[in-house]
C-alpha atoms as a printed R data frame, in Angstrom:
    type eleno elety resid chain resno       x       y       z
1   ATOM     1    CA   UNK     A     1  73.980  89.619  74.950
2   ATOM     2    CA   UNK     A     2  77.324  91.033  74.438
3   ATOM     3    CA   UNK     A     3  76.008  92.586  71.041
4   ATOM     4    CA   UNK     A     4  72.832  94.739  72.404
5   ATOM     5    CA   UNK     A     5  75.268  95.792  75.215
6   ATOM     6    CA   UNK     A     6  78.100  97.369  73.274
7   ATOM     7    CA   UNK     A     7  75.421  99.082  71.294
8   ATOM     8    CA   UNK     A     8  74.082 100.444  74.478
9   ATOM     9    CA   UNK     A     9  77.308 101.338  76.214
10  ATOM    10    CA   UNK     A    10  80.297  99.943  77.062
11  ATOM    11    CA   UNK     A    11  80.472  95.630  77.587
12  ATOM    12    CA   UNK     A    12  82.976  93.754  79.550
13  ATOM    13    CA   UNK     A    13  83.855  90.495  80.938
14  ATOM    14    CA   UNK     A    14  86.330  89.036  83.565
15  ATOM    15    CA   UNK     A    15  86.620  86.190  85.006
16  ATOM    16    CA   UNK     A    16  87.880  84.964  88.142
17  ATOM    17    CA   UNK     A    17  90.197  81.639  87.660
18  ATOM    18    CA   UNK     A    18  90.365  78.680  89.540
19  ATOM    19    CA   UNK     A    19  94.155  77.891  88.769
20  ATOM    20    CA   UNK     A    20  96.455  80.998  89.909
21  ATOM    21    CA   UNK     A    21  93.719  83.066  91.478
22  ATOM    22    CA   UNK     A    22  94.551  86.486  91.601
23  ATOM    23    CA   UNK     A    23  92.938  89.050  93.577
24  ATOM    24    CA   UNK     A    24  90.199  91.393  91.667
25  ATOM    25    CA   UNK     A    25  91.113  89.814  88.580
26  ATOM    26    CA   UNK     A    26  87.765  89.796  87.003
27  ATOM    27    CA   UNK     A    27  87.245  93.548  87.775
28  ATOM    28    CA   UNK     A    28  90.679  94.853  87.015
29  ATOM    29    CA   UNK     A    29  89.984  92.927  83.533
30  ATOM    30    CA   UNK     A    30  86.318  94.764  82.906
31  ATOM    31    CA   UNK     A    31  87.975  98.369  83.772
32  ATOM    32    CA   UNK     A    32  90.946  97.138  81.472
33  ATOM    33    CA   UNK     A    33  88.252  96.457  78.260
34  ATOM    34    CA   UNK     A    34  85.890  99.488  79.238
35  ATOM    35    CA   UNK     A    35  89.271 101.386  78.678
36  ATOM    36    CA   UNK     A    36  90.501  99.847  75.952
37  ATOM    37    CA   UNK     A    37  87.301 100.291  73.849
38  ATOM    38    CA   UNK     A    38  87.235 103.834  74.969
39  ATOM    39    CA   UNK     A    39  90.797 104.541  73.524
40  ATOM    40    CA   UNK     A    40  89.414 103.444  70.285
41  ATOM    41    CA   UNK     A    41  87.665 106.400  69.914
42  ATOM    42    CA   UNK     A    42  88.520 109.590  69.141
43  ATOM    43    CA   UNK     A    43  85.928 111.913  69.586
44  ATOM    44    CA   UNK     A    44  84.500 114.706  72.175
45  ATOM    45    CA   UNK     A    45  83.150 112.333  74.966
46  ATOM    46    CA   UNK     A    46  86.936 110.595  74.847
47  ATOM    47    CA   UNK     A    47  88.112 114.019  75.639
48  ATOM    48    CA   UNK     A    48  85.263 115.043  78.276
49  ATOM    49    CA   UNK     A    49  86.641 111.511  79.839
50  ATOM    50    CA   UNK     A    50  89.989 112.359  80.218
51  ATOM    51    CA   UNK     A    51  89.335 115.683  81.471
52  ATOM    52    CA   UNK     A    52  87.291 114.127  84.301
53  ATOM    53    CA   UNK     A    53  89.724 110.832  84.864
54  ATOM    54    CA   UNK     A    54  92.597 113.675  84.941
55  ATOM    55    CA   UNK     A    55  89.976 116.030  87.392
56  ATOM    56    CA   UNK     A    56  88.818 113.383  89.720
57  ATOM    57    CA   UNK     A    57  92.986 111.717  89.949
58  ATOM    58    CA   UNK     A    58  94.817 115.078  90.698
59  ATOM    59    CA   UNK     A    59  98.151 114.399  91.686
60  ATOM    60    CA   UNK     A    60  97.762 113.494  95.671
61  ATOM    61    CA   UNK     A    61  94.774 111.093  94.945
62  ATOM    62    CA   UNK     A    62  96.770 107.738  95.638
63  ATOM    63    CA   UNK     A    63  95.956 106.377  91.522
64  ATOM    64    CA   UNK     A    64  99.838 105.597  91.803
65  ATOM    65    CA   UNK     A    65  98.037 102.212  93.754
66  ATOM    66    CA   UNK     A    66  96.199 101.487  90.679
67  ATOM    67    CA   UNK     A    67  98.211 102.732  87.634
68  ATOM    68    CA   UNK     A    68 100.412 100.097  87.424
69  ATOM    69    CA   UNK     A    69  97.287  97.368  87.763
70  ATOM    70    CA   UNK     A    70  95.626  98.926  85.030
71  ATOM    71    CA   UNK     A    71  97.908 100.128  82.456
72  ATOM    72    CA   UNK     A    72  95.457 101.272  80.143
73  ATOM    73    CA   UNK     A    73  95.574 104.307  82.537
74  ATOM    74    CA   UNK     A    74  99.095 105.974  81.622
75  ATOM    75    CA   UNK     A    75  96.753 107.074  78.067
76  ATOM    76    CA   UNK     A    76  94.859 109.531  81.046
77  ATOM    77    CA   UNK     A    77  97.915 110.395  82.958
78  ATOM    78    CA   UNK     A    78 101.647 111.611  81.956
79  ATOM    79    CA   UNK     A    79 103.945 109.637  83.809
80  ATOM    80    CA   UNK     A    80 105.410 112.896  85.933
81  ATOM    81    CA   UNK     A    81 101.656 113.431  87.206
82  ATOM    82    CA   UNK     A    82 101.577 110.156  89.219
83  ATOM    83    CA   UNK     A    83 103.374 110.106  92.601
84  ATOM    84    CA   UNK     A    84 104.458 106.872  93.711
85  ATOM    85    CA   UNK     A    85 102.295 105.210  95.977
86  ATOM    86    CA   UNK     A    86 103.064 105.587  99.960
87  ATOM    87    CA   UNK     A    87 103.193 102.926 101.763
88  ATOM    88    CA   UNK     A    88 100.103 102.250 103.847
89  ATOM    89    CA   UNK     A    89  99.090  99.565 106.697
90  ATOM    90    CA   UNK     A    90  97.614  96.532 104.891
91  ATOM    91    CA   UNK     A    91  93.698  97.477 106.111
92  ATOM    92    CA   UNK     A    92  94.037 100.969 104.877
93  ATOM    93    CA   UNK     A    93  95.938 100.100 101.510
94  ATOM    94    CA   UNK     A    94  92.736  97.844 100.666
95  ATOM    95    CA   UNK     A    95  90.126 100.043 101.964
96  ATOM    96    CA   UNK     A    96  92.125 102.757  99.529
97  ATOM    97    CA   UNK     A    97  91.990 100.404  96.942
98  ATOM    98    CA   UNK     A    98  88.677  99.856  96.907
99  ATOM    99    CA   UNK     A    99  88.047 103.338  96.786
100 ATOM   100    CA   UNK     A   100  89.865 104.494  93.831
101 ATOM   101    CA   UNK     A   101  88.638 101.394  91.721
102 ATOM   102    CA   UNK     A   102  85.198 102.925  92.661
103 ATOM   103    CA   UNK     A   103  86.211 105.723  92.154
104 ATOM   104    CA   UNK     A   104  87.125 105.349  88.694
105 ATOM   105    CA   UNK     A   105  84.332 103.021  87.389
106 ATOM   106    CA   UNK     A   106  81.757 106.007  88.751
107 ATOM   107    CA   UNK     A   107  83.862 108.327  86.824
108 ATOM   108    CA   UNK     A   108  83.720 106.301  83.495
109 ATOM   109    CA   UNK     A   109  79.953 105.206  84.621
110 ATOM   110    CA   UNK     A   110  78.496 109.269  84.009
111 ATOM   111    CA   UNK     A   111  79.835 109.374  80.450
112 ATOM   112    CA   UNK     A   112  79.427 105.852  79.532
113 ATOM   113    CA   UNK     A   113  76.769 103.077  80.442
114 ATOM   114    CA   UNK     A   114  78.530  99.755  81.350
115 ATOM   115    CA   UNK     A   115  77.556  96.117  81.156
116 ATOM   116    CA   UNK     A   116  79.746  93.912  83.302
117 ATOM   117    CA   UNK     A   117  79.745  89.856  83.085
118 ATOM   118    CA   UNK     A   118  81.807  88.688  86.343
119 ATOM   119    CA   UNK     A   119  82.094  84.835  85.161
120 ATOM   120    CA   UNK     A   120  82.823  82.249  88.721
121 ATOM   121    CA   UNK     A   121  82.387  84.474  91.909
122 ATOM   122    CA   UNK     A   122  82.744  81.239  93.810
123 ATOM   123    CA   UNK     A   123  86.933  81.338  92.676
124 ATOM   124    CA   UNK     A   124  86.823  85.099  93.831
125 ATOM   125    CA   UNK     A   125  88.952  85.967  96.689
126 ATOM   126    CA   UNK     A   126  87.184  87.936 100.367
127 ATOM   127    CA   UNK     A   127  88.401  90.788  99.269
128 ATOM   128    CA   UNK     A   128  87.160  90.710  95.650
129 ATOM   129    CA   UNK     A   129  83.880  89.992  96.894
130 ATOM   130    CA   UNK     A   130  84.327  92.863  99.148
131 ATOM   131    CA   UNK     A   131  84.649  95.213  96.464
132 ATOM   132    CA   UNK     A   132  81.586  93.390  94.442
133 ATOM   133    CA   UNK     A   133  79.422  94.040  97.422
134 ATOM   134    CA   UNK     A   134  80.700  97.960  97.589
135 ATOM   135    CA   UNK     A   135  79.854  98.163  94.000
136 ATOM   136    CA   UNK     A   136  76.270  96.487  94.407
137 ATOM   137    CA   UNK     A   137  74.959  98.185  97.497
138 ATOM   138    CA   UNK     A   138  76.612 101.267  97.705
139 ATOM   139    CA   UNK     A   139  76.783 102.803  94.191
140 ATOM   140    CA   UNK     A   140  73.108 101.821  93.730
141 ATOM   141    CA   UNK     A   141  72.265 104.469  91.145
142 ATOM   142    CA   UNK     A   142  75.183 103.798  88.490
143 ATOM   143    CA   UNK     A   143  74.360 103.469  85.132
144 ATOM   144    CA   UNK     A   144  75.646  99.817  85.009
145 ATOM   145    CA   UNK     A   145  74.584  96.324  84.330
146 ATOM   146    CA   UNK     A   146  76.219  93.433  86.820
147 ATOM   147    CA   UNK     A   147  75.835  90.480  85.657
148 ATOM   148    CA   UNK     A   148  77.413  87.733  87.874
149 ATOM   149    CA   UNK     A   149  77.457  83.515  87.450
150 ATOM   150    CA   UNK     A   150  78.452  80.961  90.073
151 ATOM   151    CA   UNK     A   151  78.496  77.487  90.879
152 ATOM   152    CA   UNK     A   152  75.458  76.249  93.236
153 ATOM   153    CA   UNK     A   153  77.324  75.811  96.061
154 ATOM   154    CA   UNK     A   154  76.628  76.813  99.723
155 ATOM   155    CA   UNK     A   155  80.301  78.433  99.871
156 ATOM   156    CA   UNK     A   156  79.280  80.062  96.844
157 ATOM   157    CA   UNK     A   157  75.521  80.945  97.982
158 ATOM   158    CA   UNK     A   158  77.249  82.970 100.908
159 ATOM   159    CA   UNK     A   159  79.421  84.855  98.446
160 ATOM   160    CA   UNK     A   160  76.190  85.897  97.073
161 ATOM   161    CA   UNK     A   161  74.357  87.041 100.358
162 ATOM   162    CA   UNK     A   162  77.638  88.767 101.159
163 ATOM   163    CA   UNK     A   163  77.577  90.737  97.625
164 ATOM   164    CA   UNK     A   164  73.780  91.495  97.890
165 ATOM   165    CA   UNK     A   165  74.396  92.773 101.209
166 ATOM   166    CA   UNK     A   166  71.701  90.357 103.258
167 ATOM   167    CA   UNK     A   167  71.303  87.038 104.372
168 ATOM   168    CA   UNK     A   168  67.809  86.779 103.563
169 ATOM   169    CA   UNK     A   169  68.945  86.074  99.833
């Protein structure tokens, strides 16, 4: 699978762990290898990338909360262009969170098509699936793959509902 993916885009996998969870894991690790094959090339769409990573993350957008998650992102940035991040209430830092990870995946998703393998949703954390669900139901019309396994587990089946947005799943 991973094979006719790269040679249709961009594939990446992440996992979230059972021992020493750690919130978004498995996503922060599928932006970190969509970026890191990216920075392998050198060629025009690399450059059209930056250009819009560097448009759509001007100064004030708050990517000082994820540059330091995802260090594959000082390549995009110089380290004088990223403010430090403010703090916020605990609600609104998460909410912001979310929506400069989104952000940033629909930015790489118009140059790039993405295939994403999210192994053990039922070790992922509420606000991991949170983000899952955002990414399913909201950006509907990315060019991306999501492919997701779990245990069969009724904890687990309402992770599921939750990320497909129904309980009629």
């Amino acid at each position: 699978m991973g094979t006719v993916a790269r040679n249709s885009g961009l594939f990446a996998a992440g996992i979230f762990e059972s021992e020493a969870p750690a919130p978004y894991s498995a996503i922060l690790s599928c932006i970190q290898s969509v970026l890191q094959q990216l920075l392998t090339q050198h060629n025009e769409t690399l450059a059209s990338l930056v250009v819009a990573i560097r448009t759509a993350f001007e100064p004030n957008s708050g990517i000082g909360i994820i540059y330091d998650l995802i260090p594959e992102l000082k390549y995009f940035f110089k380290e004088s262009e990223i403010p430090e991040s403010r703090d916020f209430t605990l609600n609104h830092a998460i909410a912001r969170f979310h929506a400069l990870i989104l952000k940033l995946i629909r930015v790489i998703s118009t140059h790039f098509f993405m295939t994403w393998l999210i192994d053990d949703i039922h070790n992922a954390d509420e606000n991991s699936i949170s983000l899952l669900s955002t990414l399913v139901n909201v950006n509907k019309r990315l060019p991306m793959i999501l492919i997701m396994t779990h245990r069969d587990t009724v904890e687990c089946l309402s992770k599921v509902k939750q990320i497909l947005g129904g309980n009629d799943v």
